[in-house]
């Protein structure tokens, strides 16, 4: 999706003035107004958007797509958008599964996939800094050659950008030890819509005013454009010990996670599957139990000691060991998304992933209510818990189904979203743990955020007074 063809074909509705100014401001071949590219950039990886594309529907079409390859070009494109009152939607690698980078009012899509360059390694402070368009897996591979890792592994590592991680408040599979992007990123640079360049950092902590690094996390391209990111790095762990466990039911597993985490242990991997998803996670295993995957990584013998402590807690809740093979197998296919993609490619096939979060005290009723209400809307409803905090946990629901045709599949997806969001709101849970708001959650945001939503509105007015950045998102 981020490899535009040449600027030929049907012209868009962008004014001649906007297109000719963009063409003059950017390197040759970086402005696209042909129908093929405008159609391609009107979709992302949101299943609703994928189904629309398959049906030839492009309701979120930009008027022009441009590619910036450095910060100065980003500043120039923003100036043109501002001076011509043209909406502008930043786009990383388009891996959003909630329609975050979809233009609601046409205008410019600013593709940042060429905002790349040689990373800067700091082996004293243990950080790496790279331009915002750099692909996560490219940076991880570059670090691996030097004996380091980010320990930040969203499932979309190979298809998302580090600037996108900031803008979406992303998290990774090892979050229980290494945290979400809010822990992983130490600094970043943002260009505001008026061209102001803001460098956000604390070295390593500061108490002069609030920590503004939080401000743009999850802002979904509505507050500014992220042009560079500094991330923590780690030496590759000397030892990783993994073990899968069988738990008799969902609640014994969730309690095992809580017990381990609240004891102060920090497994790098902590994933627990309900009965339905356990059949997918360990296909050879089907006795009605649920699977918990744990990994501990560390120097020396610490991982082994941590495993011993965790084992005692899991066994107290009825856990029995399934050995390390199921976890090793998961590592080998952990970036694979083909079950969802294959189903979406079938006529009438539909699939959705919805992740929410709640406190430990609220997660059980939320899980029960979601499973009961979503059950009739899909052939299978899978659930897992994979991001853990002392006070609560995320819940990730995967829905797989087949309808008569794509039209019926699309209306099923709309019903799924409505149901999931209403039930989560009613239970007082968080509408999204890490996939963000996008258009998928747009209608449900004001009620869910309550008084906080007014602050988002005021921030938007202050940071982007002309309201050109990604309008029609975050419930505004
Ligand atoms: C198979 C798959 C698995 C996934 N797994 C995870 C996961 O484990 N964890 C997770 O957190 N997410 C996951 N996601 C969601 C997605 O990959 C993340 O939200 C990711 O951070 C998006 O990055 P991107 O570069 O693709 O951004 P895009 O999809 O291009 O854009 C997303 C939003 O960020 C804004 N944006 C992007 N780049 C910038 C920038 N430089 N400056 C300002 N705004 C910007 C856009 O305007 C848009 O609002 C998954 C997606 C897929 C398809």
Short mmCIF file of C-alpha atoms in Angstrom, two decimals, residues 213 275 289 334 368 373:
data_model
loop_
_atom_site.label_atom_id
_atom_site.label_comp_id
_atom_site.label_asym_id
_atom_site.label_seq_id
_atom_site.Cartn_x
_atom_site.Cartn_y
_atom_site.Cartn_z
CA UNK A 213 5.98 12.92 26.32
CA UNK A 275 -10.80 -22.71 26.14
CA UNK A 289 -8.55 -26.71 29.58
CA UNK A 334 4.17 -14.79 16.56
CA UNK A 368 -18.49 -13.14 30.52
CA UNK A 373 -23.21 -11.20 23.54
#
